[in-house]
Amino acid sequence: MNIIKNRKIFAICSLAIIVIGLLMFFIKGFNYGIDFTGGTLIEINAGKYIPVDEVREITDEYDKNASILHGGENKSELIIKSTLDLSNNTVTEIVNKFAEKYNIDRSSFQSEKFGPFMGKEIRNKALLSILIATILMLIYISWRFEFNFGLAAIIALVHDVLIMVAVYSIFRIPVNSSFIAAILTILGYSINDTIVIFDRIREESKLYPKESVGNLVNNSIKKSLTRTINTSITTLIAVVVIYILGVEDIKVLALPLMIGIITGTYSSLFIASPIWYELKNRKIKTAK
Amino acid sequence: MKVKNTILLLLILSIVAGSTFLALNGIKVGKYEVVKAKDAIDLGLDLAGGVYVVLEAQTDAKGAELQKIMEQTKTIINERVNALGVSEPNIAIEGNNRIRVELAGIDDPQKAIELIGKTAQLQFVDPDKNIVLTGKNVVGSEVQYHNTELGQQEIVVGLELDKEGTKNFAEATGRLTLEKNREDRIIYIILDDQIISYPAVQSAEEGGTAITDGKAVISGGFTLEEASELSALIRAGALPVEMKELQTSIIGPTLGLEAYEKSVKAVGIALLIIMIFMIVMYRLPGFVASIGLIVYTLITVLAMSSLGVKLTLPGIAGLILSIGMAVDANVIIFERIKEEIRMGKSIRTAVDAGFKRALTSVMDSNITTLIAGVVLYYFGIGPIKGFGVTLIIGIVASMITAVIISKYLLKLIVSLTGGKNPKLYGVNREVER
């Protein structure tokens, strides 16, 4: 397995996904969830499947454009999303109508209302936090390793975030607060993964100072490969279990997390190290 | 030596097993009770069911003035919520001009939301139905003791007014003192269209004058209870600014509980599968890692319940993910041990060297993630902050288990088994060499 030799192929693969994602983003935009657009969300655990047509009989009166989704086991959970800012009384009215018609316990529903402003605020705070965290991590890695490692790790991180964004826009996964949670999780996971491999490169370069940079990277990756794969497997096990057993709200989070973990692993192996190689090589060349 | 270590190992294993049993089932001995871990963790509203509202103050005020308004609003909302009889409400000022109100387990959420957000329903009206004061003019109201002319102590309700209120009140009281009949001198205090008190201004004949200092008292033979109730009503009646509802969430208690039950089950199953995976991959060390994983989960749950971290759905996702990541340090270390064994070292030396050589890697990778966690906690709001806490707890707990507990246990086991059989460490030396 010669990662350094094939580094351009990996870079092209990643770039292709990112470019397609960004194109989709510019053409169609994100599929924003209502916590970003503002609106009302009503969830009813009906205990049985209620066909969309029957749901519409009740909801059309309030919002003809409301989106109706089914979730949970046997599709017995009903999710009504409206971009309208329905009043609390209206929400109660809707819930009561369902409760009466289908004999549902009134404690089996939930509703959420969002002003469009909330999502923006959370997003801005998240962006700011990520930016500060990135700078501090760059400083720490530069201090413990060298600036090139820090830079390569951060570029790999940006790569992961871009891939996540691309996946969200290609598959039109709703962008809501979970999106932010997913990005943050991947931020932590991916950097952790990358540092372990960098640590190996650092150690190998001390053990074999005469080895070429390319061989150093290849050997280090080869030696940490089992560890990288095993950690990804245990983490994936956890996420897959939540995806299978979890409730609807958690499933929304689990799917992008799976993609993120795979991306994070991929970038640690095939993106971060080659970038470090490039940075290192450039330095050697300019030194000569 | 061997006997001592065996006892030590059995002791550790039984402590872990005992704690696990306690965490799963709880125990009650006489007065002392350890509740099940499942019940000890504070649940966020999305799991416990209830209402939360985020309200935004509609005002141009800034800085210290805004801060004062917000503190005042918070106090008033607190009082209104108390009147609803909600246990453990959570009311917090968020950002500069927002208040988040969380009420768990409430019967009529609609009514609660309406009551919380209501502004300025308090009015002071003169007999000609002119509004003299509104709630926003009342700065404070409290029970006071007054000495009467006869030298007795009397319980009264004191009022303090703002600048505009002082001016209006002076004008109105000045005018009313001139009226002869008592009923023409009454100032009706109305809250939500209900008259809660109707004190009369003293007439000029009785020595009454216009009240110009913005401080008034309502007397009338109150009992202490009546007086505190009236002053509380007056205080609660007045939000200083209009509050706009930004976000509301109502979660039925059954849905939340179902989500929690399912999630707890998911955590258990994830733990089990990961343990099996580790034992298959790493044999004896894998067994040690599994013990470590149980300890990790116990530490995390204990930390969350004692720090009062509210568990939410995204929090659970974070927790399960951290369980997956928690074995990472172990995986790094065990891979190193395998390498060392393959290089021909004795198992005893290999274990020592494995821990030593993996340490920098484990530390550096975790500290980097820790930086992210701390920043998210420090700068984030709402869900981001919660996520930061979970991340920090997870990393610290996994470092403790991997670097201290796993190491100790593994060394103990190596000393017992003599460390002769590399197969027990997942290495087939003959084949792989």
Coordinates of C-alpha atoms in Angstrom, one line a residue, chain B:
Chain B
M1 CA 3.0 -12.9 45.9
K2 CA 0.8 -14.9 43.6
V3 CA -1.8 -15.4 46.4
K4 CA -1.8 -11.7 47.2
N5 CA -2.2 -10.7 43.6
T6 CA -5.0 -13.1 43.0
I7 CA -6.9 -11.7 46.0
L8 CA -6.2 -8.2 44.7
L9 CA -7.5 -9.1 41.3
L10 CA -10.6 -10.7 42.7
L11 CA -11.1 -7.7 44.9
I12 CA -11.0 -5.3 42.0
L13 CA -13.3 -7.4 39.9
S14 CA -15.8 -7.7 42.7
I15 CA -15.7 -3.9 43.3
V16 CA -16.4 -3.3 39.6
A17 CA -19.2 -5.9 39.6
G18 CA -20.6 -4.5 42.8
S19 CA -20.6 -0.9 41.5
T20 CA -22.2 -2.1 38.3
F21 CA -24.9 -3.9 40.2
L22 CA -25.5 -0.8 42.3
A23 CA -25.7 1.4 39.2
L24 CA -28.2 -1.0 37.5
N25 CA -30.4 -1.8 40.5
G26 CA -29.8 0.7 43.3
I27 CA -30.0 -0.4 46.9
K28 CA -31.6 0.7 50.1
V29 CA -30.0 0.0 53.5
G30 CA -32.0 1.5 56.3
K31 CA -32.0 5.3 55.8
Y32 CA -29.4 5.2 53.1
E33 CA -30.4 4.8 49.6
V34 CA -28.4 4.6 46.4
V35 CA -30.7 5.2 43.5
K36 CA -30.4 3.5 40.1
A37 CA -27.9 5.3 37.8
K38 CA -30.8 5.6 35.3
D39 CA -32.8 7.6 37.8
A40 CA -29.9 9.6 39.2
I41 CA -29.1 11.5 36.0
D42 CA -31.0 14.8 35.4
L43 CA -32.9 14.5 32.2
G44 CA -33.2 17.4 29.8
L45 CA -36.7 18.4 28.8
D46 CA -36.6 16.4 25.5
L47 CA -36.3 13.2 27.7
A48 CA -38.3 14.2 30.8
G49 CA -41.1 15.9 29.0
G50 CA -42.2 19.4 29.7
V51 CA -42.1 22.9 28.3
Y52 CA -39.4 25.2 27.4
V53 CA -39.7 28.7 26.1
V54 CA -37.1 31.2 25.0
L55 CA -38.3 34.7 25.3
E56 CA -36.7 37.8 23.9
A57 CA -36.9 41.3 25.4
Q58 CA -38.3 43.8 23.0
T59 CA -36.2 46.8 24.0
D60 CA -33.4 49.1 22.7
A61 CA -31.8 49.2 26.2
K62 CA -28.1 48.2 26.3
G63 CA -25.4 47.4 28.8
A64 CA -26.1 47.9 32.5
E65 CA -29.6 49.1 31.9
L66 CA -30.5 46.0 29.8
Q67 CA -28.9 43.8 32.4
K68 CA -31.0 45.4 35.1
I69 CA -34.2 44.9 33.1
M70 CA -33.3 41.3 32.4
E71 CA -32.6 40.5 36.1
Q72 CA -35.9 42.1 37.0
T73 CA -37.8 40.1 34.3
K74 CA -36.1 36.9 35.5
T75 CA -37.3 37.6 39.1
I76 CA -40.8 38.3 38.0
I77 CA -41.0 35.2 35.8
N78 CA -39.6 33.2 38.7
E79 CA -42.4 34.4 40.8
R80 CA -45.0 33.6 38.2
V81 CA -43.6 30.1 37.8
N82 CA -43.6 29.5 41.5
A83 CA -47.3 30.5 41.5
L84 CA -47.8 27.7 39.0
G85 CA -46.4 25.2 41.5
V86 CA -43.8 23.8 39.2
S87 CA -41.0 21.9 40.9
E88 CA -37.5 22.8 40.0
P89 CA -38.1 25.2 37.3
N90 CA -35.0 26.3 35.4
I91 CA -35.0 30.0 34.5
A92 CA -31.8 31.5 33.0
I93 CA -30.8 34.6 31.2
E94 CA -29.3 33.7 27.8
G95 CA -27.1 36.0 25.9
N96 CA -27.9 39.6 26.5
N97 CA -31.7 39.9 26.0
R98 CA -33.1 36.4 26.2
I99 CA -34.6 34.3 28.9
R100 CA -35.0 30.5 28.8
V101 CA -37.6 29.0 30.9
E102 CA -37.7 25.2 31.4
L103 CA -40.6 23.6 33.2
A104 CA -40.6 19.8 33.6
G105 CA -43.7 17.8 34.0
I106 CA -46.4 20.4 33.6
D107 CA -50.1 19.6 32.9
D108 CA -51.2 22.6 30.9
P109 CA -48.2 23.9 28.9
Q110 CA -50.3 26.5 26.9
K111 CA -51.5 28.2 30.0
A112 CA -48.0 28.2 31.5
I113 CA -46.5 29.8 28.4
E114 CA -49.2 32.5 28.3
L115 CA -48.8 33.3 32.0
I116 CA -45.0 33.5 31.8
G117 CA -44.8 35.8 28.8
K118 CA -47.6 38.2 29.8
T119 CA -46.6 41.8 30.2
A120 CA -47.9 44.7 32.2
Q121 CA -51.3 43.4 33.1
L122 CA -51.0 45.4 36.3
Q123 CA -52.8 48.7 36.4
F124 CA -53.6 51.3 39.0
V125 CA -56.9 53.0 38.0
D126 CA -58.6 56.0 39.5
P127 CA -62.4 56.2 40.0
D128 CA -62.8 57.9 36.6
K129 CA -61.1 54.9 35.0
N130 CA -57.9 56.9 34.2
I131 CA -54.9 54.6 34.3
V132 CA -52.5 56.2 36.8
L133 CA -49.8 53.6 36.8
T134 CA -49.1 50.4 34.9
G135 CA -46.9 47.5 36.0
K136 CA -43.9 48.9 34.4
N137 CA -44.0 52.0 36.7
V138 CA -43.7 49.8 39.8
V139 CA -40.1 49.3 40.6
G140 CA -40.6 47.3 43.8
S141 CA -43.2 46.2 46.3
E142 CA -42.6 44.6 49.7
V143 CA -44.1 44.0 53.1
Q144 CA -43.2 46.7 55.6
Y145 CA -44.0 47.4 59.2
H146 CA -45.4 50.8 60.0
N147 CA -45.9 52.6 63.3
T148 CA -49.5 53.9 63.6
E149 CA -50.4 57.1 65.5
L150 CA -51.4 54.9 68.4
G151 CA -47.9 53.5 68.6
Q152 CA -48.9 50.1 67.3
Q153 CA -47.1 48.2 64.6
E154 CA -49.1 47.7 61.4
I155 CA -48.4 45.5 58.5
V156 CA -48.5 47.4 55.2
V157 CA -47.5 46.9 51.6
G158 CA -44.9 49.4 50.4
L159 CA -44.6 50.5 46.8
E160 CA -41.7 52.1 45.0
L161 CA -42.3 53.8 41.7
D162 CA -40.1 54.8 38.8
K163 CA -39.6 58.4 37.6
E164 CA -42.6 58.5 35.3
G165 CA -44.7 56.7 37.9
T166 CA -43.7 59.1 40.6
K167 CA -44.9 62.0 38.5
N168 CA -48.2 60.4 37.6
F169 CA -48.8 59.2 41.1
A170 CA -48.1 62.7 42.6
E171 CA -50.5 64.3 40.1
A172 CA -53.3 61.7 40.8
T173 CA -52.9 61.6 44.6
G174 CA -52.8 65.4 44.7
R175 CA -56.1 65.5 42.7
L176 CA -57.8 62.7 44.7
T177 CA -57.0 64.2 48.2
L178 CA -59.4 67.0 47.3
E179 CA -62.4 64.7 46.9
K180 CA -64.8 64.4 49.8
N181 CA -66.3 61.0 49.5
R182 CA -64.0 58.0 50.2
E183 CA -65.1 56.1 47.1
D184 CA -64.0 59.0 44.9
R185 CA -60.5 58.7 46.4
I186 CA -60.0 55.0 45.7
I187 CA -57.2 53.8 43.5
Y188 CA -58.1 50.4 42.1
I189 CA -55.1 48.0 41.7
I190 CA -56.1 45.6 38.8
L191 CA -54.3 42.5 37.8
D192 CA -55.7 40.6 34.8
D193 CA -59.0 42.4 35.0
Q194 CA -59.3 41.5 38.6
I195 CA -59.3 44.1 41.4
I196 CA -56.7 42.8 43.8
S197 CA -56.8 45.8 46.2
Y198 CA -58.6 49.1 46.4
P199 CA -56.9 51.5 48.8
A200 CA -58.2 55.0 49.1
V201 CA -56.0 58.1 49.2
Q202 CA -56.2 60.0 52.5
S203 CA -58.3 63.2 52.0
A204 CA -56.8 66.6 52.6
E205 CA -59.1 66.9 55.6
E206 CA -57.4 63.8 57.2
G207 CA -54.1 65.4 56.5
G208 CA -53.4 63.6 53.2
T209 CA -51.1 65.2 50.7
A210 CA -49.9 64.4 47.2
I211 CA -47.4 61.5 47.3
T212 CA -44.4 63.0 45.5
D213 CA -41.5 60.8 46.5
G214 CA -42.6 57.8 44.6
K215 CA -43.0 55.8 47.8
A216 CA -46.4 54.8 48.9
V217 CA -47.8 52.3 51.4
I218 CA -51.1 50.5 51.3
S219 CA -52.5 49.9 54.7
G220 CA -55.7 48.2 55.8
G221 CA -55.2 45.8 58.6
F222 CA -53.4 43.1 56.6
T223 CA -52.2 39.9 58.0
L224 CA -48.6 39.1 57.1
E225 CA -49.8 36.5 54.7
E226 CA -52.3 38.8 52.9
A227 CA -49.6 41.5 52.7
S228 CA -47.0 39.2 51.2
E229 CA -49.5 37.9 48.7
L230 CA -50.5 41.3 47.6
S231 CA -46.9 42.5 47.3
A232 CA -46.0 39.4 45.3
L233 CA -48.9 39.9 43.0
I234 CA -47.9 43.5 42.4
R235 CA -44.3 42.5 41.7
A236 CA -45.2 39.6 39.5
G237 CA -47.7 41.7 37.6
A238 CA -45.2 43.8 35.9
L239 CA -42.7 42.7 33.3
P240 CA -40.5 45.8 32.6
V241 CA -40.5 45.0 28.9
E242 CA -42.5 43.1 26.4
M243 CA -41.2 39.6 26.0
K244 CA -41.5 37.9 22.6
E245 CA -41.7 34.2 22.3
L246 CA -38.8 33.0 20.2
Q247 CA -38.9 29.3 20.6
T248 CA -41.2 27.0 22.3
S249 CA -41.0 23.3 22.8
I250 CA -43.6 21.1 24.4
I251 CA -42.7 17.4 24.9
G252 CA -45.2 14.9 26.1
P253 CA -43.9 12.9 29.0
T254 CA -44.4 9.5 27.4
L255 CA -42.5 10.2 24.3
G256 CA -39.5 11.5 26.2
L257 CA -39.4 8.5 28.5
E258 CA -39.7 6.1 25.6
A259 CA -36.7 7.8 24.0
Y260 CA -34.8 7.5 27.2
E261 CA -35.6 3.8 27.8
K262 CA -34.6 3.0 24.2
S263 CA -31.4 5.0 24.5
V264 CA -30.3 3.3 27.7
K265 CA -30.9 0.0 26.0
A266 CA -28.8 1.1 23.0
V267 CA -26.0 2.1 25.4
G268 CA -26.0 -1.3 27.0
I269 CA -26.0 -3.2 23.7
A270 CA -23.3 -1.0 22.2
L271 CA -21.2 -1.7 25.3
L272 CA -21.7 -5.4 25.0
I273 CA -20.8 -5.6 21.3
I274 CA -17.7 -3.4 21.8
M275 CA -16.6 -5.7 24.7
I276 CA -17.0 -8.8 22.6
F277 CA -15.1 -7.2 19.7
M278 CA -12.2 -6.2 22.1
I279 CA -12.0 -9.7 23.6
V280 CA -12.0 -11.3 20.2
M281 CA -9.3 -8.9 18.9
Y282 CA -7.1 -8.7 21.9
R283 CA -7.9 -11.7 24.2
L284 CA -6.6 -11.0 27.7
P285 CA -5.9 -7.3 27.2
G286 CA -9.4 -7.1 25.6
F287 CA -10.9 -8.5 28.7
V288 CA -9.0 -5.8 30.7
A289 CA -10.3 -3.2 28.3
S290 CA -13.9 -4.4 28.8
I291 CA -13.5 -4.0 32.6
G292 CA -12.0 -0.5 31.8
L293 CA -15.0 0.2 29.6
I294 CA -17.4 -0.6 32.5
V295 CA -15.4 1.6 34.8
Y296 CA -15.4 4.3 32.2
T297 CA -19.2 4.2 31.9
L298 CA -19.6 4.2 35.7
I299 CA -17.2 7.3 36.0
T300 CA -19.1 9.1 33.2
V301 CA -22.5 8.4 34.7
L302 CA -21.3 9.4 38.2
A303 CA -19.7 12.6 36.9
M304 CA -22.8 13.5 35.0
S305 CA -25.1 13.0 37.9
S306 CA -22.9 14.7 40.5
L307 CA -22.2 17.7 38.2
G308 CA -25.9 17.9 37.4
V309 CA -25.3 17.7 33.7
K310 CA -28.7 17.4 32.0
L311 CA -28.8 14.5 29.7
T312 CA -30.5 15.3 26.3
L313 CA -30.9 13.3 23.1
P314 CA -27.8 14.8 21.4
G315 CA -26.1 14.2 24.7
I316 CA -26.9 10.5 24.5
A317 CA -25.5 10.4 21.0
G318 CA -22.3 12.0 22.3
L319 CA -22.2 9.6 25.1
I320 CA -22.5 6.5 23.0
L321 CA -19.9 7.8 20.6
S322 CA -17.6 8.5 23.5
I323 CA -18.0 4.9 24.5
G324 CA -16.9 3.9 21.0
M325 CA -13.9 6.2 21.2
A326 CA -13.1 5.4 24.8
V327 CA -11.4 2.1 23.8
D328 CA -9.2 4.0 21.4
A329 CA -6.5 4.6 24.0
N330 CA -6.6 0.9 24.8
V331 CA -6.5 -0.1 21.2
I332 CA -3.4 2.1 20.7
I333 CA -1.7 0.6 23.7
F334 CA -2.6 -3.0 22.9
E335 CA -1.4 -2.7 19.3
R336 CA 1.9 -1.4 20.7
I337 CA 2.1 -4.4 23.1
K338 CA 1.4 -6.8 20.2
E339 CA 4.2 -5.1 18.2
E340 CA 6.6 -5.4 21.1
I341 CA 5.7 -9.1 21.5
R342 CA 6.2 -9.8 17.8
M343 CA 9.6 -8.1 18.1
G344 CA 10.5 -11.0 20.5
K345 CA 10.2 -9.2 23.8
S346 CA 8.9 -11.1 26.8
I347 CA 5.3 -10.3 27.5
R348 CA 6.1 -8.6 30.8
T349 CA 8.5 -6.1 29.1
A350 CA 6.2 -5.8 26.1
V351 CA 3.4 -4.6 28.3
D352 CA 5.6 -2.1 30.0
A353 CA 7.0 -0.8 26.7
G354 CA 3.6 -0.8 25.1
F355 CA 2.1 1.5 27.7
K356 CA 5.2 3.7 27.7
R357 CA 5.5 4.1 24.0
A358 CA 1.8 4.7 23.5
L359 CA 1.5 7.3 26.2
T360 CA 2.6 10.4 24.1
S361 CA 0.3 9.4 21.4
V362 CA -2.7 8.9 23.8
M363 CA -1.9 12.2 25.6
D364 CA -1.4 14.3 22.5
S365 CA -4.5 13.1 20.7
N366 CA -6.7 13.5 23.7
I367 CA -5.4 16.9 24.7
T368 CA -6.1 18.1 21.2
T369 CA -9.7 16.9 21.5
L370 CA -9.9 18.3 25.0
I371 CA -9.0 21.7 23.7
A372 CA -11.9 21.5 21.3
G373 CA -14.2 20.4 24.2
V374 CA -13.2 23.2 26.5
V375 CA -13.6 25.9 23.7
L376 CA -17.1 24.5 22.9
Y377 CA -18.1 24.6 26.5
Y378 CA -16.7 28.1 27.1
F379 CA -17.9 29.8 23.9
G380 CA -20.9 27.7 23.0
I381 CA -24.6 28.2 24.0
G382 CA -27.3 25.7 24.6
P383 CA -26.7 22.4 22.9
I384 CA -23.1 23.3 22.0
K385 CA -22.2 23.9 25.6
G386 CA -23.8 20.6 26.7
F387 CA -21.9 18.8 24.0
G388 CA -18.6 20.3 25.2
V389 CA -19.3 19.0 28.8
T390 CA -20.0 15.5 27.6
L391 CA -16.8 15.6 25.5
I392 CA -14.7 16.8 28.4
I393 CA -16.1 14.2 30.8
G394 CA -15.7 11.4 28.2
I395 CA -12.0 12.3 27.5
V396 CA -11.0 12.6 31.1
A397 CA -12.8 9.4 32.1
S398 CA -11.2 7.5 29.2
M399 CA -7.7 8.7 30.1
I400 CA -8.2 7.6 33.7
T401 CA -9.4 4.2 32.7
A402 CA -6.9 3.5 29.9
V403 CA -3.8 4.9 31.5
I404 CA -4.3 4.0 35.1
I405 CA -6.9 1.2 35.5
S406 CA -6.2 -0.9 32.4
K407 CA -2.5 -0.6 33.1
Y408 CA -2.7 -1.8 36.7
L409 CA -5.1 -4.6 35.9
L410 CA -3.1 -5.8 32.9
K411 CA 0.1 -5.9 34.9
L412 CA -1.7 -7.8 37.7
I413 CA -2.9 -10.4 35.2
V414 CA 0.5 -10.7 33.6
S415 CA 2.1 -11.4 36.9
L416 CA -0.5 -14.1 37.6
T417 CA -0.4 -15.9 34.3
G418 CA 3.3 -15.6 34.1
G419 CA 3.0 -14.1 30.6
K420 CA 4.1 -17.2 28.8
N421 CA 1.5 -17.5 26.2
P422 CA 1.5 -14.8 23.5
K423 CA -1.8 -16.2 22.1
L424 CA -3.5 -14.8 25.1
Y425 CA -2.5 -11.4 23.8
G426 CA -3.8 -11.9 20.3
V427 CA -0.4 -12.7 18.9
N428 CA 0.5 -15.8 17.1
R429 CA 4.2 -15.5 17.4
E430 CA 5.2 -18.6 15.4
V431 CA 3.1 -17.6 12.4
E432 CA 3.7 -13.9 12.4
R433 CA 7.4 -13.9 13.0

